[in-house]
Amino acid sequence: MTAVRQRKGSKGKEPGPGIQNLKPECVAEPRERFPTGGFSWWTILCLISGSIVGVSLGLLCCIYVATLHENDLWFSNIKEVEREISFRTECGLYYSYYKQMLKAPTIQQGLYELTHDNTTESKRTINILQRMNIYQEVFLSILYRILPIQTYLEPIYFYIYTVFALQTVYVIALFITSWLLSDSWLAGALSGVWYILNRVDTTRVEFTISLRENWSIPFFALQVAAITCYLRPKLKPIHQRVVLWLVFVSTFCFCLTWQFNQFVLLVQALIIYTLDCLDFLTAEQVVSLYLMQVSSLLLVWLLQFCNSMILGSLVLSFIVSALFIKHFQTGLKMGGFVIRVGKLALHTLLVLALTFTINYSAKKVLQLKSDEHIFKFIKAKFGFGATRDFDASLYLCEEAFGLLPLDTFERLAGTVLLYPYLCTLSVLFILLLLVALSNLSLNGLGQASGEKEDRTFKMRPDVAYNLMHTVFFGLLAFSTMRMKYLWTGHMCTIAAFGVCGKEVWALYLRVLHCNTKTAMRLIRYSVPIVILAFLYYKFWPRLMEEISELREFYDPDTVELMEWIRLKTPKRAVFAGSMQLLAGIKLCTGRVLTNHPHYEDQALRERTRQCFTGHSNRVSLHPPPVCSTHLDYATSAILYQTHTS
């Protein structure tokens, strides 16, 4: 098991979070302050200063995680085999294809080897580009070949620096979303600082670099920012088209880099559907966002050589069902409150029934079983399936797939993130319910004639979308801890919006009978500055201690095992064992594998089950690595015992 040890001369103190003290110089005023015909010098100044702060925070986060990675492993001073071992679990499998592409004589030969791979799964030739989301490794390997950087930058550094650079994109996306919601870049500064401070709960990129989520979630955050911009009131048609293209590009990049994209997009599609039913979005907005999702998935389907798992995804079935039934139910939003609620209930039942019908039919026609293990896990997790099923047990025994630990909230409260988030969430959720009830009380004619403009309670569609986003993904994070990284980053955005936005403060000031422009402006600008000053005072020393903590990679047993395999076993030897360790064997030695951590294939899952069953008398769920050129498990065990003895 990979470990780290204390480097000589380090202080040996507990690491802690911290922030960069970036004091804002100006804050953008509300949109109505400025004439629509152009920009004032104050607006331009605020745009420039806000952009500088946003980019600075993004770069700070990138440097921060890169420094932690270097200090934790002493990455620049360890051997190449130790660097490769540090790519844990499936990270090593993904990085091995980047390494394989660089070792190929030509780019064309490297692509051919990936599409006709016979070393990842013994006695099977598979198309890696079809089975796995590794286009990012292919793109980086090609980029490294053509750029004149080989003489001063090693391939492994080019790879990890690119992943760390995506953290810059992530923080900037959160910054933009907060800025758009609140009309103040102070909100963006707060969200960026909170993201860095809560690194333990917002990202794990510094020690699981190659995980698909570290590639994809920054693009997902960009997509959320683009959707927020698209849903802003009174956006001009030309701007809508430009922003829709940004939504498409970011959604496509997100889908291309993570195999679980369909489940994340399904949650997002449910959010759009809910907002459509509650009359927060126009029909044009709903159809456009659905089409962006479908177009992205279909393009990825083509690039992945017609991967049937995408066509059999629930999100495609749901979107087709929602659009089909919406097209024929033209009077859905007509009538009184009771009639509309009844129509919506019937509408939802029809959409769900058609969704499962289409999905079941598609899987039968395509004979698709690639994702059945995920549904087994979900059913077993909530008590609807067999908990002793092998595939379900593999997930249930992992802490990452358990419920969200309660100590998460203690850490979030320690950085003053949890309290404004809960206050904002509760106020906005009550407001959303009131607006939803008001929307359902109006018929379609009333909405068209402008009755919504004169109501007491209002909520912008971009605010409603982000509120539903944090609610839906919060529920997902509660059920599965690994999914919290989709939620905690957006928590920073919502909390910052609550501190710097007008919506929440307007309700509080209205209760106190002092809802004036002066009071609003004072509280919106003073409170975030006070919070930033407090965070700097409390966490800056901890940040300095954390980045000065020096450790060293130390795993001599695994290094010895890899060297023995590389020097003492035939190059075509086949290895079976725990999926996590086999990924490292593939990367460090290039030997043929029986099974591996990328689990989205029925035949591979069956092979893994047989492998684990064959060695169940030696260890439960984590068998040692064994080697054989003929997959004879008895001979394999003997050969492994010869090495370990």
C-alpha positions as MATLAB code, in Angstrom:
seq = 'MTAVRQRKGSKGKEPGPGIQNLKPECVAEPRERFPTGGFSWWTILCLISGSIVGVSLGLLCCIYVATLHENDLWFSNIKEVEREISFRTECGLYYSYYKQMLKAPTIQQGLYELTHDNTTESKRTINILQRMNIYQEVFLSILYRILPIQTYLEPIYFYIYTVFALQTVYVIALFITSWLLSDSWLAGALSGVWYILNRVDTTRVEFTISLRENWSIPFFALQVAAITCYLRPKLKPIHQRVVLWLVFVSTFCFCLTWQFNQFVLLVQALIIYTLDCLDFLTAEQVVSLYLMQVSSLLLVWLLQFCNSMILGSLVLSFIVSALFIKHFQTGLKMGGFVIRVGKLALHTLLVLALTFTINYSAKKVLQLKSDEHIFKFIKAKFGFGATRDFDASLYLCEEAFGLLPLDTFERLAGTVLLYPYLCTLSVLFILLLLVALSNLSLNGLGQASGEKEDRTFKMRPDVAYNLMHTVFFGLLAFSTMRMKYLWTGHMCTIAAFGVCGKEVWALYLRVLHCNTKTAMRLIRYSVPIVILAFLYYKFWPRLMEEISELREFYDPDTVELMEWIRLKTPKRAVFAGSMQLLAGIKLCTGRVLTNHPHYEDQALRERTRQCFTGHSNRVSLHPPPVCSTHLDYATSAILYQTHTS';
ca = [
       0.000    0.000    0.000;
       1.322    3.419   -0.933;
       2.581    5.454    1.990;
       4.440    8.641    2.738;
       7.028    9.273    5.407;
       8.245   12.430    7.073;
      11.103   14.077    5.199;
      14.081   15.051    7.306;
      14.040   18.646    8.418;
      10.276   19.180    8.127;
       8.274   20.584   11.011;
       5.874   17.677   11.388;
       2.840   19.830   12.090;
      -0.709   19.121   11.032;
      -1.598   20.636    7.639;
      -4.222   23.312    7.469;
      -6.001   25.329    4.816;
      -5.367   28.902    3.915;
      -6.061   31.729    1.502;
      -4.368   34.466   -0.395;
      -5.235   37.954    0.828;
      -6.730   39.519   -2.261;
      -8.477   42.734   -1.240;
     -10.999   44.018   -3.782;
     -10.673   47.540   -5.098;
     -14.158   47.964   -6.489;
     -17.380   46.078   -6.866;
     -19.775   46.163   -9.793;
     -23.012   47.977   -9.086;
     -26.382   46.474   -9.959;
     -27.213   46.326  -13.653;
     -29.896   48.999  -13.474;
     -27.344   51.645  -12.414;
     -25.885   51.811  -15.887;
     -27.510   52.840  -19.169;
     -28.194   50.057  -21.619;
     -26.567   51.971  -24.465;
     -23.003   51.415  -23.277;
     -20.605   50.935  -20.389;
     -19.463   53.595  -17.967;
     -15.859   53.915  -16.891;
     -16.838   52.450  -13.482;
     -18.276   49.333  -15.110;
     -15.151   48.831  -17.209;
     -12.932   49.314  -14.175;
     -14.911   46.766  -12.192;
     -14.840   44.262  -15.063;
     -11.066   44.564  -15.335;
     -10.395   44.386  -11.598;
     -12.859   41.512  -11.124;
     -11.273   39.570  -13.977;
      -7.819   40.049  -12.482;
      -8.996   38.807   -9.081;
     -10.751   35.788  -10.626;
      -7.725   34.710  -12.677;
      -5.431   35.307   -9.685;
      -7.526   33.065   -7.457;
      -7.578   30.375  -10.132;
      -3.795   30.478  -10.490;
      -3.425   30.475   -6.714;
      -5.467   27.282   -6.475;
      -3.405   25.664   -9.241;
      -0.100   26.542   -7.546;
      -1.480   25.464   -4.191;
      -2.430   21.913   -5.215;
       0.743   21.526   -7.300;
       2.850   22.507   -4.277;
       0.982   20.087   -2.024;
       1.541   17.283   -4.528;
       5.258   18.000   -4.728;
       5.700   18.360   -0.970;
       3.700   15.258   -0.136;
       5.640   12.928   -2.448;
       8.875   14.837   -3.111;
       7.863   14.146   -6.682;
      10.842   15.839   -8.313;
      13.372   13.630   -6.494;
      11.900   10.124   -6.566;
      12.531    7.466   -9.198;
      10.323    7.120  -12.261;
       8.825    3.848  -11.007;
       7.894    5.564   -7.750;
       6.266    8.411   -9.639;
       4.201    5.934  -11.602;
       3.213    3.975   -8.495;
       1.907    7.221   -7.019;
      -0.879    7.097   -9.629;
      -3.248    5.174   -7.413;
      -5.989    2.697   -8.414;
      -7.432    3.416  -11.873;
      -5.264    6.533  -12.203;
      -2.383    4.301  -13.227;
      -4.483    2.623  -15.897;
      -5.433    5.926  -17.520;
      -1.917    7.319  -17.366;
      -0.544    4.143  -18.958;
      -2.272    5.025  -22.238;
      -0.643    8.467  -22.244;
       2.693    6.729  -21.731;
       1.851    4.177  -24.436;
       1.038    6.914  -26.963;
       4.344    8.654  -26.280;
       6.305    5.411  -26.711;
       4.685    4.640  -30.058;
       6.903    5.354  -33.096;
       4.243    7.566  -34.658;
       0.920    9.077  -33.667;
      -0.861    6.849  -36.186;
       0.770    3.735  -34.737;
      -0.147    4.811  -31.226;
      -3.794    5.312  -32.196;
      -3.843    1.921  -33.913;
      -2.482    0.224  -30.792;
      -5.188    1.869  -28.698;
      -7.963    0.770  -31.035;
      -6.535   -2.773  -31.278;
      -5.319   -3.291  -27.708;
      -4.549   -6.861  -26.578;
      -2.644   -6.186  -23.345;
      -5.301   -4.574  -21.157;
      -7.445   -7.726  -21.142;
      -5.760  -11.023  -21.875;
      -7.012  -13.062  -24.843;
      -9.204  -10.124  -25.906;
      -8.559   -7.362  -28.419;
     -10.488   -4.258  -27.427;
     -10.862   -0.673  -28.607;
      -9.657    1.478  -25.711;
     -11.046    4.661  -27.264;
     -14.474    3.046  -27.380;
     -14.425    1.507  -23.918;
     -12.754    4.259  -21.893;
     -12.817    8.046  -21.778;
      -9.138    8.620  -22.545;
      -9.310   11.215  -25.318;
      -7.657   13.642  -22.917;
      -4.607   11.366  -22.690;
      -4.526   11.052  -26.466;
      -4.809   14.811  -26.934;
      -2.069   15.540  -24.394;
       0.308   12.970  -25.890;
      -0.137   14.469  -29.355;
       0.297   17.972  -27.964;
       3.467   16.955  -26.149;
       4.867   15.481  -29.362;
       4.288   18.566  -31.485;
       5.243   21.264  -28.957;
       8.953   22.124  -28.558;
       9.000   21.337  -24.838;
      10.561   17.855  -24.705;
      14.009   19.179  -23.765;
      12.970   20.971  -20.579;
       9.673   19.353  -19.490;
       9.257   15.646  -18.808;
       6.084   13.957  -20.098;
       4.805   13.194  -16.625;
       5.078   16.848  -15.592;
       3.274   17.996  -18.710;
       0.456   15.647  -17.765;
       0.073   16.571  -14.107;
       0.496   20.303  -14.730;
      -2.348   20.168  -17.234;
      -4.645   18.567  -14.663;
      -3.630   21.126  -12.049;
      -4.248   23.903  -14.572;
      -7.844   22.707  -14.894;
      -8.268   23.738  -11.255;
      -7.716   27.278  -12.484;
     -10.586   26.783  -14.917;
     -12.734   25.371  -12.109;
     -12.185   28.322   -9.764;
     -12.745   30.850  -12.559;
     -16.012   29.106  -13.459;
     -17.201   29.334   -9.842;
     -16.088   32.956   -9.768;
     -18.097   33.792  -12.894;
     -21.221   31.996  -11.661;
     -21.163   33.880   -8.352;
     -20.530   37.164  -10.142;
     -23.430   36.602  -12.542;
     -25.837   35.715   -9.749;
     -24.973   38.585   -7.436;
     -23.742   41.312   -9.835;
     -20.702   41.682   -7.602;
     -17.274   40.193   -8.136;
     -16.829   40.147   -4.378;
     -19.069   37.074   -4.497;
     -16.656   35.492   -6.954;
     -13.734   36.259   -4.655;
     -15.564   34.673   -1.726;
     -16.449   31.539   -3.692;
     -12.849   31.132   -4.878;
     -11.426   31.582   -1.378;
     -13.929   29.152    0.102;
     -13.107   26.592   -2.582;
      -9.403   26.764   -1.698;
     -10.009   26.676    2.049;
     -12.248   23.613    1.793;
      -9.857   21.715   -0.476;
     -10.355   18.488    1.492;
     -14.048   18.469    0.537;
     -14.010   20.253   -2.829;
     -11.314   18.306   -4.669;
      -8.856   15.437   -4.320;
      -6.830   16.291   -7.389;
      -3.470   16.541   -5.604;
      -3.385   12.793   -4.829;
      -5.704   11.283   -7.502;
      -4.530   13.239  -10.499;
      -5.765   11.049  -13.348;
      -9.286   10.389  -12.067;
     -11.846   11.226  -14.724;
     -13.686   13.575  -12.372;
     -10.616   15.814  -12.089;
     -10.719   16.258  -15.855;
     -14.458   16.655  -16.211;
     -15.789   18.613  -13.215;
     -14.029   21.859  -14.256;
     -15.871   21.657  -17.584;
     -19.091   20.929  -15.731;
     -18.564   24.069  -13.644;
     -18.031   25.999  -16.871;
     -21.283   24.591  -18.206;
     -23.147   25.715  -15.084;
     -21.676   29.198  -15.497;
     -22.774   29.257  -19.152;
     -26.298   28.095  -18.263;
     -26.472   30.766  -15.557;
     -25.563   33.385  -18.142;
     -28.058   31.958  -20.642;
     -30.917   32.174  -18.131;
     -30.226   35.793  -17.165;
     -33.237   38.049  -17.754;
     -33.404   40.206  -20.888;
     -30.413   38.574  -22.570;
     -30.223   39.605  -26.220;
     -30.833   36.887  -28.868;
     -27.319   37.146  -30.283;
     -25.868   36.749  -26.805;
     -28.144   33.772  -26.194;
     -26.786   32.016  -29.276;
     -23.184   32.653  -28.252;
     -23.803   31.412  -24.716;
     -25.608   28.327  -26.029;
     -22.477   27.454  -27.992;
     -20.493   27.759  -24.770;
     -23.006   25.450  -23.086;
     -22.564   22.930  -25.886;
     -18.746   23.026  -25.885;
     -18.468   22.713  -22.098;
     -21.068   19.928  -21.995;
     -19.249   18.074  -24.767;
     -15.883   18.334  -22.962;
     -17.510   17.160  -19.746;
     -19.113   14.154  -21.447;
     -15.955   13.219  -23.332;
     -13.791   13.062  -20.209;
     -15.931   11.029  -17.769;
     -17.784    7.759  -18.247;
     -20.353    8.704  -15.593;
     -21.433   11.811  -17.508;
     -24.837   10.342  -18.295;
     -25.826   10.114  -14.629;
     -24.739   13.687  -13.899;
     -26.604   14.946  -16.953;
     -29.658   12.965  -15.859;
     -29.716   14.911  -12.592;
     -29.344   18.134  -14.553;
     -32.127   17.131  -16.932;
     -34.386   16.479  -13.927;
     -33.576   19.984  -12.659;
     -34.549   21.514  -16.004;
     -37.707   19.417  -16.073;
     -38.681   20.551  -12.554;
     -38.137   24.210  -13.403;
     -40.162   23.758  -16.578;
     -43.057   22.222  -14.670;
     -42.977   25.050  -12.111;
     -42.928   27.629  -14.907;
     -39.505   29.186  -14.205;
     -38.182   28.571  -17.716;
     -39.614   29.301  -21.128;
     -40.273   26.507  -23.608;
     -37.452   27.783  -25.812;
     -34.950   27.655  -22.947;
     -35.983   24.133  -21.969;
     -35.754   22.755  -25.505;
     -32.412   24.498  -26.128;
     -30.798   23.100  -22.974;
     -32.113   19.611  -23.693;
     -30.757   19.764  -27.243;
     -27.331   20.829  -25.991;
     -27.230   17.754  -23.760;
     -28.397   15.399  -26.497;
     -26.030   16.865  -29.111;
     -23.055   16.517  -26.774;
     -23.882   12.913  -25.903;
     -24.366   11.925  -29.540;
     -21.095   13.545  -30.590;
     -19.286   11.653  -27.839;
     -21.080    8.503  -28.994;
     -19.593    8.985  -32.471;
     -16.098    9.703  -31.137;
     -16.270    6.600  -28.957;
     -16.942    4.400  -31.978;
     -20.695    4.139  -31.330;
     -20.420    3.166  -27.671;
     -23.781    1.533  -26.950;
     -23.662    2.544  -23.274;
     -24.461    6.130  -24.306;
     -27.457    5.183  -26.446;
     -28.798    3.089  -23.587;
     -28.399    5.868  -21.032;
     -31.350    7.002  -18.950;
     -30.723   10.662  -19.709;
     -31.287   10.203  -23.448;
     -34.445    8.223  -22.827;
     -35.680   10.855  -20.374;
     -35.034   13.822  -22.668;
     -36.720   12.123  -25.622;
     -39.724   11.260  -23.451;
     -39.976   14.759  -21.943;
     -39.813   16.490  -25.332;
     -42.210   14.041  -26.981;
     -44.930   14.324  -24.342;
     -44.401   18.081  -23.965;
     -45.027   18.471  -27.698;
     -48.445   16.827  -27.499;
     -49.577   18.286  -24.171;
     -50.106   21.829  -25.421;
     -52.537   22.788  -22.647;
     -50.324   21.665  -19.785;
     -49.971   25.138  -18.283;
     -53.605   26.201  -18.642;
     -56.262   26.178  -15.925;
     -56.462   26.796  -12.198;
     -54.170   25.563   -9.462;
     -55.825   22.174   -8.857;
     -56.184   21.458  -12.563;
     -52.560   22.358  -13.258;
     -51.245   20.219  -10.406;
     -53.289   17.280  -11.687;
     -51.980   17.810  -15.206;
     -48.401   17.989  -13.970;
     -48.799   14.766  -11.982;
     -50.193   12.980  -15.032;
     -47.517   14.544  -17.223;
     -44.756   13.320  -14.907;
     -46.164    9.795  -14.793;
     -46.326    9.679  -18.588;
     -42.755   10.958  -18.934;
     -41.390    8.419  -16.446;
     -43.353    5.550  -17.989;
     -42.156    6.413  -21.486;
     -38.589    6.908  -20.213;
     -38.343    3.433  -18.728;
     -40.077    1.917  -21.753;
     -37.625    3.509  -24.195;
     -34.647    2.678  -22.001;
     -35.690   -0.950  -21.529;
     -36.327   -1.362  -25.255;
     -33.018    0.241  -26.202;
     -31.074   -2.035  -23.869;
     -32.863   -5.097  -25.196;
     -32.222   -4.178  -28.818;
     -28.587   -3.211  -28.185;
     -28.089   -6.118  -25.733;
     -26.570   -3.557  -23.402;
     -25.371   -4.626  -19.958;
     -22.415   -2.279  -19.502;
     -24.008   -0.200  -16.758;
     -26.096   -2.832  -14.963;
     -23.589   -2.969  -12.088;
     -24.384    0.662  -11.267;
     -28.090   -0.059  -10.928;
     -27.288   -3.157   -8.853;
     -25.285   -0.948   -6.508;
     -28.051    1.671   -6.284;
     -30.718   -0.941   -5.533;
     -28.536   -2.693   -2.955;
     -27.580    0.613   -1.328;
     -31.214    1.537   -0.707;
     -32.292   -1.973    0.243;
     -34.048   -2.971   -2.984;
     -31.489   -5.461   -4.255;
     -29.245   -8.302   -3.135;
     -26.459   -6.908   -0.966;
     -24.439  -10.099   -1.463;
     -24.225   -9.571   -5.208;
     -20.527   -9.434   -6.161;
     -20.719   -6.229   -8.188;
     -22.797   -4.452   -5.555;
     -20.463   -5.634   -2.784;
     -17.422   -4.185   -4.528;
     -19.010   -0.748   -4.298;
     -20.692   -1.132   -0.912;
     -17.427   -2.065    0.798;
     -15.784    1.168   -0.416;
     -16.056    4.149    1.909;
     -16.276    6.522   -1.061;
     -19.640    5.008   -2.031;
     -21.103    5.253    1.454;
     -23.174    8.033    2.983;
     -21.678   11.478    3.440;
     -19.808   11.553    6.811;
     -21.026   14.067    9.372;
     -17.526   15.426    9.952;
     -17.787   16.989    6.496;
     -20.141   19.591    7.935;
     -17.772   20.289   10.828;
     -15.022   21.162    8.350;
     -17.359   23.291    6.238;
     -18.565   25.131    9.329;
     -14.961   25.770   10.400;
     -14.353   27.868    7.278;
     -17.585   29.869    7.753;
     -19.022   28.343    4.583;
     -21.833   26.240    6.015;
     -23.717   28.989    7.845;
     -24.265   31.439    4.964;
     -24.976   28.482    2.696;
     -27.755   27.143    4.933;
     -29.223   30.619    5.444;
     -29.208   31.281    1.706;
     -30.573   27.851    0.897;
     -33.461   28.086    3.367;
     -34.512   31.604    2.337;
     -34.290   30.925   -1.387;
     -36.043   27.581   -1.099;
     -38.988   29.161    0.723;
     -39.043   31.908   -1.892;
     -38.965   29.329   -4.682;
     -41.940   27.496   -3.176;
     -43.921   30.735   -2.934;
     -43.095   31.683   -6.510;
     -43.898   28.154   -7.705;
     -47.305   28.264   -6.013;
     -47.919   31.655   -7.567;
     -46.912   30.358  -10.994;
     -49.235   27.375  -10.714;
     -52.076   29.655   -9.651;
     -51.815   31.591  -12.913;
     -52.982   30.148  -16.190;
     -51.070   30.457  -19.427;
     -52.970   33.558  -20.525;
     -52.187   35.330  -17.280;
     -48.490   34.700  -17.663;
     -48.473   35.868  -21.238;
     -50.236   39.118  -20.360;
     -47.530   40.047  -17.847;
     -49.182   39.247  -14.525;
     -45.908   37.759  -13.291;
     -44.271   41.174  -13.378;
     -46.632   42.602  -10.714;
     -46.421   39.823   -8.149;
     -45.053   40.209   -4.627;
     -42.662   37.248   -4.843;
     -40.290   36.874   -7.781;
     -37.274   34.750   -8.565;
     -34.955   35.042  -11.527;
     -34.609   31.863  -13.628;
     -30.823   31.806  -13.217;
     -31.205   31.930   -9.431;
     -33.887   29.233   -9.533;
     -31.659   26.975  -11.643;
     -28.674   27.293   -9.290;
     -30.892   26.721   -6.267;
     -32.309   23.511   -7.718;
     -28.809   22.532   -8.788;
     -27.460   22.707   -5.241;
     -30.532   20.888   -3.856;
     -30.407   17.977   -6.330;
     -26.650   17.512   -6.197;
     -26.725   17.935   -2.421;
     -29.085   14.978   -2.182;
     -26.763   13.022   -4.473;
     -23.785   13.872   -2.255;
     -25.664   12.807    0.884;
     -26.371    9.398   -0.643;
     -22.883    8.801   -2.093;
     -19.827   10.468   -0.618;
     -17.835   10.337   -3.860;
     -20.399   12.625   -5.501;
     -19.812   15.401   -2.969;
     -17.230   16.975   -5.267;
     -20.072   17.904   -7.617;
     -21.819   19.666   -4.735;
     -19.268   21.313   -2.463;
     -17.829   23.556   -5.170;
     -21.315   24.813   -5.984;
     -21.913   25.320   -2.253;
     -19.231   28.022   -2.364;
     -21.111   29.731   -5.196;
     -24.478   29.707   -3.414;
     -23.019   30.880   -0.094;
     -21.153   33.722   -1.809;
     -24.315   34.702   -3.674;
     -26.228   34.798   -0.392;
     -23.619   37.086    1.191;
     -23.236   39.459   -1.777;
     -26.551   39.171   -3.646;
     -29.591   41.396   -3.258;
     -32.286   38.711   -3.029;
     -31.514   37.377    0.452;
     -30.560   40.710    1.994;
     -33.700   42.365    0.596;
     -35.878   39.922    2.532;
     -33.928   40.427    5.752;
     -33.972   44.218    5.428;
     -37.656   44.188    4.598;
     -38.353   42.360    7.850;
     -36.282   44.985    9.704;
     -38.099   47.815    7.838;
     -34.855   49.360    6.554;
     -34.773   48.201    2.965;
     -33.075   51.247    1.443;
     -30.514   51.442   -1.351;
     -27.890   52.799    1.016;
     -28.403   50.039    3.570;
     -28.423   47.410    0.829;
     -25.205   48.692   -0.723;
     -23.466   48.995    2.643;
     -24.304   45.497    3.818;
     -23.594   43.809    0.471;
     -20.091   45.233    0.319;
     -19.073   45.346    3.974;
     -20.093   41.810    5.008;
     -18.005   39.963    2.350;
     -14.996   42.178    3.070;
     -15.277   41.393    6.794;
     -15.555   37.655    6.016;
     -12.513   37.777    3.715;
     -10.508   39.632    6.357;
     -11.490   37.065    8.999;
     -10.588   34.141    6.736;
      -7.223   35.704    5.959;
      -6.460   36.289    9.625;
      -7.479   32.774   10.666;
      -6.238   30.600    7.794;
      -3.248   32.309    6.207;
      -0.810   30.970    8.875;
      -2.262   27.477    8.462;
      -1.777   27.671    4.719;
       1.869   28.601    5.194;
       2.354   25.660    7.549;
       0.649   23.270    5.153;
       2.723   24.163    2.124;
       5.917   23.986    4.211;
       5.151   20.431    5.350;
       7.677   18.159    3.579;
       7.159   14.444    3.107;
       8.505   11.743    0.840;
       7.027    8.885   -1.169;
       7.840    5.609    0.563;
       6.570    2.274   -0.731;
       9.576   -0.075   -1.089;
       7.475   -3.258   -1.249;
       5.521   -2.139   -4.307;
       8.687   -0.802   -5.945;
      10.393   -4.169   -5.368;
       7.390   -6.019   -6.774;
       7.322   -3.890   -9.932;
      11.055   -4.319  -10.475;
      10.772   -8.067  -10.001;
       7.914   -8.306  -12.478;
       9.765   -6.176  -15.030;
      13.049   -8.101  -14.755;
      12.041  -11.666  -13.849;
       8.806  -12.383  -15.733;
       8.155  -12.882  -19.460;
       6.908   -9.818  -21.315;
       3.736  -11.666  -22.313;
       3.043  -12.922  -18.804;
      -0.543  -12.407  -17.681;
      -1.357  -11.043  -14.242;
      -4.497  -11.399  -12.182;
      -5.268   -9.952   -8.795;
      -6.770   -6.877   -7.195;
      -7.911   -4.357   -9.764;
      -6.156   -1.493   -8.002;
      -2.717   -3.098   -8.070;
      -3.077   -4.434  -11.607;
      -3.481   -0.879  -12.908;
      -0.039   -0.130  -11.470;
       1.384   -3.292  -13.040;
       0.047   -2.209  -16.433;
       1.648    1.215  -16.083;
       5.010    0.234  -14.591;
       5.720   -3.020  -16.430;
       3.467   -3.142  -19.484;
       2.451   -6.734  -18.693;
      -0.847   -8.240  -19.822;
      -3.755   -8.035  -17.377;
      -6.666  -10.294  -16.641;
      -8.831   -7.577  -15.137;
      -8.569   -3.870  -14.329;
     -10.458   -1.081  -12.501;
     -12.473    0.221  -15.466;
     -15.581   -1.789  -14.698;
     -18.020   -0.778  -17.463;
     -18.045   -4.100  -19.326;
     -19.999   -7.237  -18.460;
     -17.349   -9.687  -19.644;
     -14.690   -7.914  -17.590;
     -16.905   -7.970  -14.496;
     -17.433  -11.705  -14.882;
     -13.705  -12.231  -15.314;
     -13.035  -10.166  -12.174;
     -15.576  -12.208  -10.222;
     -13.892  -15.446  -11.290;
     -10.489  -14.075  -10.374;
     -11.624  -13.006   -6.912;
     -13.501  -16.267   -6.375;
     -10.426  -18.286   -7.345;
      -8.432  -16.628   -4.587;
     -11.176  -16.201   -1.989;
      -9.387  -18.678    0.255;
      -6.391  -16.322    0.403;
      -7.980  -12.929    0.940;
     -11.440  -11.356    0.812;
     -12.044   -8.792   -1.947;
      -8.339   -7.853   -2.082;
      -6.319  -10.837   -3.415;
      -2.562  -10.499   -3.954;
      -1.205  -10.191   -7.497;
      -0.520  -13.491   -9.220;
       1.172  -14.266  -12.507;
       0.707  -16.911  -15.172;
       1.122  -17.161  -18.912;
      -1.929  -19.440  -19.188;
      -4.262  -17.978  -16.519;
      -3.822  -21.147  -14.449;
      -4.685  -19.833  -10.989;
      -2.922  -22.602   -9.091;
       0.335  -22.040  -10.962;
      -0.168  -18.310  -10.583;
      -0.416  -18.513   -6.816;
       2.734  -20.624   -6.625;
       4.687  -18.150   -8.731;
       3.573  -15.249   -6.547;
       4.468  -17.168   -3.394;
       7.934  -17.840   -4.816;
       8.471  -14.099   -5.127;
       7.087  -13.145   -1.740;
       8.987  -15.864    0.074;
];
